[in-house]
Amino acid sequence: MNPWRNAAPVDDIRAALLAGGAVPERFAIATLVEVDGSAPRDVGAQMLITVDEYWGFLSGGCIEADVARHGREVMAEGAPRLLRYGEGSPWIDIKLACGSGISVLVEPVAADEAAVAALLAGWQRRCPVQWTSDGTQRHALVGTDDTQADSWDGARYTRRFTPPLRLVLVGEDGAALTAATLGREMGWDVVLVTPGGPDASPFPGITYHRADPAEALAAITPDRWTAIAVLSHDREDDERGLAAALQSEAFYVGAIGARARLDVRVARLRGHGVSEAQIARLHAPIGLYGFGKAPRDVALSLVAEVAQAFHAATAAARSSGVSMSSSAPLSAVSQ
């Protein structure tokens, strides 16, 4: 048996639900609904549990195996459990290194529930989904722009699912290919645009376009969960693609290139009808400051900058505090 928890980094239960090609007939969802003190994960973090496997983590490895055990038991019994770990827990043998107290709601779910279908429909259509559950009844509202924070009132939690980050890379060099690999490992939806490139994609798991950047972006239709990075070098169609990117809903637009030539690039963008407000959105040179110029350094700095920007763009829809609520009575905790 492999002792490594290779499924631990999977942070979106939708990806795990779809990983096998078909949704498991029955499974359990474990949701971190309350944190008192500091903790490795924010409220709203989830695990997916099946009879044979579990994905995700809630407390850095301290409790996951035990949560999975409870998940399989609630699947068998058909009733949810509210678990308490750390401070206030009945299980003194399970220690939290952070010294905090956390509450986890573990609920049994069936694949044919309407809420599950709605949740996955939102994933496929790239629409936000507002999910609510009391552990027994689940509801999912697709396409809502409500920015209500994740919440827990002691009986029911609300969690906002956003579409996965989509990273569109324009280019074909080592930085573009490495960034595509890193993005894929991050669980992002990666799209590579290489005008006139080879017929086949460089590797599986990404979407590939061979059209010019502007045409490819028109087909992709970037939304507000899309990041676009132009990593090609002085192509005649770079600025047209960059102009299309800046005029889209993409939350991040970046371009590689020397800082000394930025004024020339900006002048060309103005010639393509890009407004000053849209130009101000441009990240150029691309990536976080302090990395080297080697392709892997460029790719790493880009992926880090995109992740940072995505977190900033979505944080307002999440709980900004340590705990969703402190109102859950310890008497509600299963033993």
CSV table of C-alpha atoms in Angstrom, one decimal:
chain,number,residue,atom,x,y,z
A,1,MET,CA,0.0,0.0,0.0
A,2,ASN,CA,1.3,3.4,-0.9
A,3,PRO,CA,1.9,5.4,2.3
A,4,TRP,CA,1.9,8.7,0.5
A,5,ARG,CA,-1.3,10.8,0.4
A,6,ASN,CA,-1.1,11.8,-3.2
A,7,ALA,CA,-4.7,12.9,-3.2
A,8,ALA,CA,-4.2,15.3,-0.3
A,9,PRO,CA,-3.4,18.4,-2.6
A,10,VAL,CA,-6.8,18.0,-4.4
A,11,ASP,CA,-8.6,21.1,-3.0
A,12,ASP,CA,-11.8,21.0,-5.0
A,13,ILE,CA,-14.2,18.1,-4.4
A,14,ARG,CA,-15.7,18.6,-7.9
A,15,ALA,CA,-12.4,17.7,-9.5
A,16,ALA,CA,-12.3,14.5,-7.3
A,17,LEU,CA,-15.9,13.7,-8.1
A,18,LEU,CA,-15.2,13.8,-11.8
A,19,ALA,CA,-11.7,12.2,-11.7
A,20,GLY,CA,-13.0,8.7,-12.3
A,21,GLY,CA,-15.2,9.5,-15.2
A,22,ALA,CA,-18.4,8.9,-13.2
A,23,VAL,CA,-19.6,10.3,-9.9
A,24,PRO,CA,-19.4,7.6,-7.2
A,25,GLU,CA,-22.8,6.2,-6.3
A,26,ARG,CA,-22.4,7.3,-2.7
A,27,PHE,CA,-19.8,9.4,-1.0
A,28,ALA,CA,-19.3,11.7,2.0
A,29,ILE,CA,-18.3,15.3,2.2
A,30,ALA,CA,-16.4,16.7,5.2
A,31,THR,CA,-16.4,20.5,5.6
A,32,LEU,CA,-14.4,22.6,8.0
A,33,VAL,CA,-17.2,24.8,9.4
A,34,GLU,CA,-15.5,26.4,12.4
A,35,VAL,CA,-12.0,27.3,13.6
A,36,ASP,CA,-11.2,28.6,17.1
A,37,GLY,CA,-7.7,29.9,17.0
A,38,SER,CA,-5.1,29.5,14.2
A,39,ALA,CA,-5.2,26.5,11.8
A,40,PRO,CA,-3.6,25.3,8.6
A,41,ARG,CA,-6.8,25.6,6.6
A,42,ASP,CA,-9.5,28.2,6.3
A,43,VAL,CA,-13.1,27.5,7.0
A,44,GLY,CA,-14.8,26.0,4.0
A,45,ALA,CA,-12.0,23.6,3.2
A,46,GLN,CA,-13.4,20.2,2.3
A,47,MET,CA,-12.6,16.5,1.8
A,48,LEU,CA,-14.3,14.0,-0.4
A,49,ILE,CA,-14.5,10.5,1.0
A,50,THR,CA,-15.5,7.3,-0.8
A,51,VAL,CA,-15.4,3.7,0.3
A,52,ASP,CA,-11.9,3.2,-1.0
A,53,GLU,CA,-10.3,6.7,-1.1
A,54,TYR,CA,-10.3,10.2,0.2
A,55,TRP,CA,-9.2,13.6,-1.2
A,56,GLY,CA,-8.2,16.9,0.3
A,57,PHE,CA,-7.0,17.8,3.8
A,58,LEU,CA,-8.5,19.9,6.7
A,59,SER,CA,-5.7,20.2,9.2
A,60,GLY,CA,-2.3,19.4,7.7
A,61,GLY,CA,-2.5,15.6,8.2
A,62,CYS,CA,-3.6,15.6,11.9
A,63,ILE,CA,-7.1,14.4,11.5
A,64,GLU,CA,-7.7,13.3,7.9
A,65,ALA,CA,-7.6,9.6,8.4
A,66,ASP,CA,-10.0,9.8,11.3
A,67,VAL,CA,-12.3,12.1,9.3
A,68,ALA,CA,-12.3,9.5,6.5
A,69,ARG,CA,-13.2,6.8,9.0
A,70,HIS,CA,-16.2,8.9,10.1
A,71,GLY,CA,-17.1,9.5,6.5
A,72,ARG,CA,-17.4,5.9,5.8
A,73,GLU,CA,-19.4,5.3,8.9
A,74,VAL,CA,-21.9,8.1,8.0
A,75,MET,CA,-22.2,6.6,4.5
A,76,ALA,CA,-23.2,3.3,6.1
A,77,GLU,CA,-25.5,4.8,8.6
A,78,GLY,CA,-27.0,7.5,6.4
A,79,ALA,CA,-26.8,10.3,9.1
A,80,PRO,CA,-24.3,13.2,9.3
A,81,ARG,CA,-21.9,13.9,12.2
A,82,LEU,CA,-20.5,17.1,13.5
A,83,LEU,CA,-17.0,16.4,14.8
A,84,ARG,CA,-14.8,18.4,17.1
A,85,TYR,CA,-11.0,18.2,17.2
A,86,GLY,CA,-8.5,19.9,19.4
A,87,GLU,CA,-9.8,22.2,22.1
A,88,GLY,CA,-13.2,20.9,23.3
A,89,SER,CA,-12.8,17.5,21.6
A,90,PRO,CA,-13.8,14.2,23.2
A,91,TRP,CA,-10.8,12.6,21.5
A,92,ILE,CA,-7.7,13.5,23.6
A,93,ASP,CA,-5.5,11.1,21.6
A,94,ILE,CA,-5.9,13.2,18.4
A,95,LYS,CA,-3.7,16.2,18.7
A,96,LEU,CA,-3.7,19.4,16.6
A,97,ALA,CA,-0.2,20.9,16.4
A,98,CYS,CA,-1.7,24.4,16.0
A,99,GLY,CA,-3.4,24.1,19.4
A,100,SER,CA,-6.7,25.3,18.1
A,101,GLY,CA,-10.2,23.8,18.1
A,102,ILE,CA,-12.0,22.9,14.8
A,103,SER,CA,-15.4,21.6,13.9
A,104,VAL,CA,-16.0,19.4,10.9
A,105,LEU,CA,-19.4,18.5,9.4
A,106,VAL,CA,-19.4,15.1,7.7
A,107,GLU,CA,-22.4,14.3,5.6
A,108,PRO,CA,-23.4,11.3,3.4
A,109,VAL,CA,-24.3,12.2,-0.2
A,110,ALA,CA,-25.9,10.3,-3.0
A,111,ALA,CA,-24.8,10.8,-6.6
A,112,ASP,CA,-28.3,11.2,-7.9
A,113,GLU,CA,-29.1,14.2,-5.7
A,114,ALA,CA,-30.3,17.4,-7.6
A,115,ALA,CA,-27.8,19.5,-5.7
A,116,VAL,CA,-24.9,17.3,-6.9
A,117,ALA,CA,-26.0,17.7,-10.5
A,118,ALA,CA,-26.3,21.4,-10.1
A,119,LEU,CA,-22.8,21.6,-8.5
A,120,LEU,CA,-21.2,19.8,-11.4
A,121,ALA,CA,-23.3,21.8,-13.9
A,122,GLY,CA,-21.8,24.9,-12.5
A,123,TRP,CA,-18.3,23.4,-12.9
A,124,GLN,CA,-18.8,22.5,-16.5
A,125,ARG,CA,-20.5,25.8,-17.4
A,126,ARG,CA,-17.9,27.8,-15.4
A,127,CYS,CA,-20.6,29.4,-13.3
A,128,PRO,CA,-20.4,30.1,-9.5
A,129,VAL,CA,-22.5,27.9,-7.3
A,130,GLN,CA,-23.9,28.7,-3.9
A,131,TRP,CA,-24.1,25.4,-1.9
A,132,THR,CA,-26.0,25.1,1.4
A,133,SER,CA,-26.4,22.0,3.6
A,134,ASP,CA,-27.4,21.0,7.1
A,135,GLY,CA,-25.8,17.6,6.6
A,136,THR,CA,-29.1,16.1,5.6
A,137,GLN,CA,-30.6,18.4,2.9
A,138,ARG,CA,-28.5,20.0,0.3
A,139,HIS,CA,-29.3,22.8,-2.1
A,140,ALA,CA,-27.2,24.3,-4.9
A,141,LEU,CA,-28.0,27.6,-6.8
A,142,VAL,CA,-26.1,27.9,-10.1
A,143,GLY,CA,-25.0,31.2,-11.6
A,144,THR,CA,-25.7,33.4,-8.7
A,145,ASP,CA,-23.6,36.6,-8.4
A,146,ASP,CA,-24.3,36.8,-4.7
A,147,THR,CA,-21.0,37.3,-2.9
A,148,GLN,CA,-22.2,36.0,0.4
A,149,ALA,CA,-19.3,34.8,2.5
A,150,ASP,CA,-19.0,31.2,3.6
A,151,SER,CA,-21.1,30.9,6.8
A,152,TRP,CA,-22.2,28.5,9.5
A,153,ASP,CA,-25.0,29.1,12.0
A,154,GLY,CA,-24.5,26.0,14.1
A,155,ALA,CA,-26.9,23.9,12.0
A,156,ARG,CA,-26.4,24.8,8.3
A,157,TYR,CA,-23.4,26.0,6.3
A,158,THR,CA,-23.2,27.9,3.1
A,159,ARG,CA,-20.2,27.6,0.7
A,160,ARG,CA,-19.5,29.4,-2.5
A,161,PHE,CA,-17.9,27.4,-5.3
A,162,THR,CA,-16.2,29.4,-8.0
A,163,PRO,CA,-15.1,28.1,-11.4
A,164,PRO,CA,-11.6,26.7,-11.4
A,165,LEU,CA,-8.8,29.1,-12.4
A,166,ARG,CA,-8.2,29.0,-16.1
A,167,LEU,CA,-4.7,29.9,-17.3
A,168,VAL,CA,-4.4,30.9,-21.0
A,169,LEU,CA,-0.7,30.9,-22.1
A,170,VAL,CA,0.3,32.4,-25.4
A,171,GLY,CA,3.6,31.1,-26.6
A,172,GLU,CA,5.7,27.9,-27.2
A,173,ASP,CA,9.0,28.3,-25.5
A,174,GLY,CA,10.3,26.7,-22.3
A,175,ALA,CA,8.6,29.2,-20.0
A,176,ALA,CA,5.2,28.7,-21.6
A,177,LEU,CA,5.5,24.9,-21.5
A,178,THR,CA,6.8,24.9,-17.9
A,179,ALA,CA,4.0,27.3,-16.9
A,180,ALA,CA,1.5,24.9,-18.5
A,181,THR,CA,2.9,22.0,-16.6
A,182,LEU,CA,2.8,23.9,-13.3
A,183,GLY,CA,-0.7,25.2,-13.9
A,184,ARG,CA,-1.9,21.7,-14.6
A,185,GLU,CA,-0.3,20.4,-11.3
A,186,MET,CA,-2.1,23.2,-9.5
A,187,GLY,CA,-5.4,21.8,-10.7
A,188,TRP,CA,-6.0,24.7,-13.1
A,189,ASP,CA,-7.7,24.6,-16.4
A,190,VAL,CA,-4.8,25.3,-18.7
A,191,VAL,CA,-5.1,26.5,-22.3
A,192,LEU,CA,-2.1,26.8,-24.6
A,193,VAL,CA,-2.2,29.1,-27.6
A,194,THR,CA,0.6,28.6,-30.2
A,195,PRO,CA,-0.2,30.3,-33.5
A,196,GLY,CA,0.8,27.9,-36.3
A,197,GLY,CA,2.2,25.4,-33.8
A,198,PRO,CA,2.5,21.7,-34.2
A,199,ASP,CA,-0.6,19.7,-34.9
A,200,ALA,CA,-0.6,17.9,-31.6
A,201,SER,CA,-0.7,19.3,-28.0
A,202,PRO,CA,2.6,19.0,-26.2
A,203,PHE,CA,1.0,17.0,-23.4
A,204,PRO,CA,-2.4,15.7,-22.3
A,205,GLY,CA,-4.6,17.6,-19.9
A,206,ILE,CA,-4.6,21.0,-21.6
A,207,THR,CA,-6.6,22.7,-24.3
A,208,TYR,CA,-4.6,23.6,-27.4
A,209,HIS,CA,-5.2,26.3,-30.0
A,210,ARG,CA,-3.2,27.0,-33.1
A,211,ALA,CA,-5.0,30.1,-34.3
A,212,ASP,CA,-3.6,33.7,-33.7
A,213,PRO,CA,-4.1,35.0,-30.2
A,214,ALA,CA,-7.0,37.3,-30.9
A,215,GLU,CA,-9.0,34.5,-32.7
A,216,ALA,CA,-8.1,32.0,-30.0
A,217,LEU,CA,-9.3,34.3,-27.2
A,218,ALA,CA,-12.6,34.9,-29.1
A,219,ALA,CA,-13.1,31.2,-29.0
A,220,ILE,CA,-12.1,30.8,-25.4
A,221,THR,CA,-14.3,33.7,-24.2
A,222,PRO,CA,-12.3,34.7,-21.1
A,223,ASP,CA,-14.3,35.2,-17.9
A,224,ARG,CA,-13.5,36.8,-14.6
A,225,TRP,CA,-11.8,33.5,-13.4
A,226,THR,CA,-9.4,33.5,-16.4
A,227,ALA,CA,-5.7,34.6,-16.4
A,228,ILE,CA,-4.0,35.4,-19.7
A,229,ALA,CA,-0.2,35.5,-20.1
A,230,VAL,CA,1.5,36.4,-23.4
A,231,LEU,CA,4.9,34.7,-23.3
A,232,SER,CA,5.7,34.9,-27.0
A,233,HIS,CA,8.4,37.1,-28.3
A,234,ASP,CA,7.8,40.0,-30.7
A,235,ARG,CA,5.3,38.3,-32.8
A,236,GLU,CA,3.3,40.6,-35.1
A,237,ASP,CA,0.1,39.4,-33.6
A,238,ASP,CA,1.1,39.8,-29.9
A,239,GLU,CA,-0.4,43.2,-29.4
A,240,ARG,CA,-3.7,42.2,-31.1
A,241,GLY,CA,-3.9,39.3,-28.7
A,242,LEU,CA,-2.9,41.4,-25.8
A,243,ALA,CA,-5.5,44.0,-26.7
A,244,ALA,CA,-8.2,41.4,-26.8
A,245,ALA,CA,-7.0,40.1,-23.4
A,246,LEU,CA,-7.1,43.5,-21.8
A,247,GLN,CA,-10.6,44.2,-23.2
A,248,SER,CA,-11.9,40.9,-21.8
A,249,GLU,CA,-13.2,40.0,-18.3
A,250,ALA,CA,-9.9,38.2,-17.4
A,251,PHE,CA,-8.8,39.0,-13.8
A,252,TYR,CA,-5.1,38.9,-14.8
A,253,VAL,CA,-3.3,39.9,-18.0
A,254,GLY,CA,0.4,39.7,-18.2
A,255,ALA,CA,3.1,40.0,-20.9
A,256,ILE,CA,6.8,39.1,-21.1
A,257,GLY,CA,9.2,41.6,-22.4
A,258,ALA,CA,11.9,44.1,-21.5
A,259,ARG,CA,10.8,47.1,-19.3
A,260,ALA,CA,12.7,49.4,-21.6
A,261,ARG,CA,10.3,48.5,-24.5
A,262,LEU,CA,7.1,48.8,-22.5
A,263,ASP,CA,6.3,52.3,-23.7
A,264,VAL,CA,6.4,51.1,-27.3
A,265,ARG,CA,4.1,48.2,-26.4
A,266,VAL,CA,1.7,50.5,-24.6
A,267,ALA,CA,1.6,52.8,-27.7
A,268,ARG,CA,0.7,49.9,-29.9
A,269,LEU,CA,-2.1,48.8,-27.5
A,270,ARG,CA,-3.6,52.3,-27.7
A,271,GLY,CA,-3.5,51.9,-31.4
A,272,HIS,CA,-5.7,48.9,-31.0
A,273,GLY,CA,-8.3,50.8,-29.1
A,274,VAL,CA,-7.3,49.8,-25.6
A,275,SER,CA,-8.3,52.4,-22.9
A,276,GLU,CA,-6.0,53.8,-20.3
A,277,ALA,CA,-7.9,52.0,-17.6
A,278,GLN,CA,-7.5,48.7,-19.4
A,279,ILE,CA,-3.8,49.3,-20.0
A,280,ALA,CA,-3.4,49.9,-16.2
A,281,ARG,CA,-4.4,46.3,-15.7
A,282,LEU,CA,-1.4,45.0,-17.6
A,283,HIS,CA,1.3,43.1,-15.6
A,284,ALA,CA,4.5,43.8,-17.4
A,285,PRO,CA,7.1,42.6,-17.1
A,286,ILE,CA,5.3,39.4,-16.2
A,287,GLY,CA,5.7,37.5,-12.9
A,288,LEU,CA,6.7,38.3,-9.3
A,289,TYR,CA,9.9,40.4,-8.7
A,290,GLY,CA,13.0,38.6,-7.6
A,291,PHE,CA,13.1,35.6,-9.8
A,292,GLY,CA,15.7,34.8,-12.4
A,293,LYS,CA,15.3,34.9,-16.2
A,294,ALA,CA,15.6,31.2,-16.9
A,295,PRO,CA,12.5,29.6,-18.4
A,296,ARG,CA,11.6,27.7,-15.2
A,297,ASP,CA,12.1,30.8,-13.1
A,298,VAL,CA,9.9,32.9,-15.4
A,299,ALA,CA,7.2,30.1,-15.3
A,300,LEU,CA,7.3,29.8,-11.5
A,301,SER,CA,7.2,33.6,-11.0
A,302,LEU,CA,4.2,33.8,-13.4
A,303,VAL,CA,2.3,31.0,-11.7
A,304,ALA,CA,2.9,32.5,-8.3
A,305,GLU,CA,1.7,35.9,-9.4
A,306,VAL,CA,-1.4,34.5,-11.0
A,307,ALA,CA,-2.2,32.5,-7.9
A,308,GLN,CA,-1.7,35.6,-5.8
A,309,ALA,CA,-4.0,37.6,-8.0
A,310,PHE,CA,-6.6,34.9,-8.1
A,311,HIS,CA,-6.7,34.7,-4.3
A,312,ALA,CA,-7.0,38.4,-4.0
A,313,ALA,CA,-9.9,38.5,-6.6
A,314,THR,CA,-11.9,35.7,-4.8
A,315,ALA,CA,-11.1,36.4,-1.2
A,316,ALA,CA,-14.0,38.8,-0.8
A,317,ALA,CA,-16.4,36.0,-1.4
A,318,ARG,CA,-14.9,33.9,1.4
A,319,SER,CA,-14.9,34.4,5.1
A,320,SER,CA,-12.3,36.9,6.1
A,321,GLY,CA,-12.3,35.8,9.7
A,322,VAL,CA,-10.8,32.8,11.5
A,323,SER,CA,-14.2,31.3,12.2
A,324,MET,CA,-17.5,31.2,10.3
A,325,SER,CA,-19.3,31.3,13.7
A,326,SER,CA,-18.6,30.6,17.3
A,327,SER,CA,-22.2,29.7,18.0
A,328,ALA,CA,-22.1,25.9,17.5
A,329,PRO,CA,-22.7,24.4,20.9
A,330,LEU,CA,-20.3,21.6,22.0
A,331,SER,CA,-23.4,19.6,22.8
A,332,ALA,CA,-24.0,19.3,19.1
A,333,VAL,CA,-20.7,17.5,18.6
A,334,SER,CA,-20.8,13.8,17.8
A,335,GLN,CA,-18.8,11.5,20.0
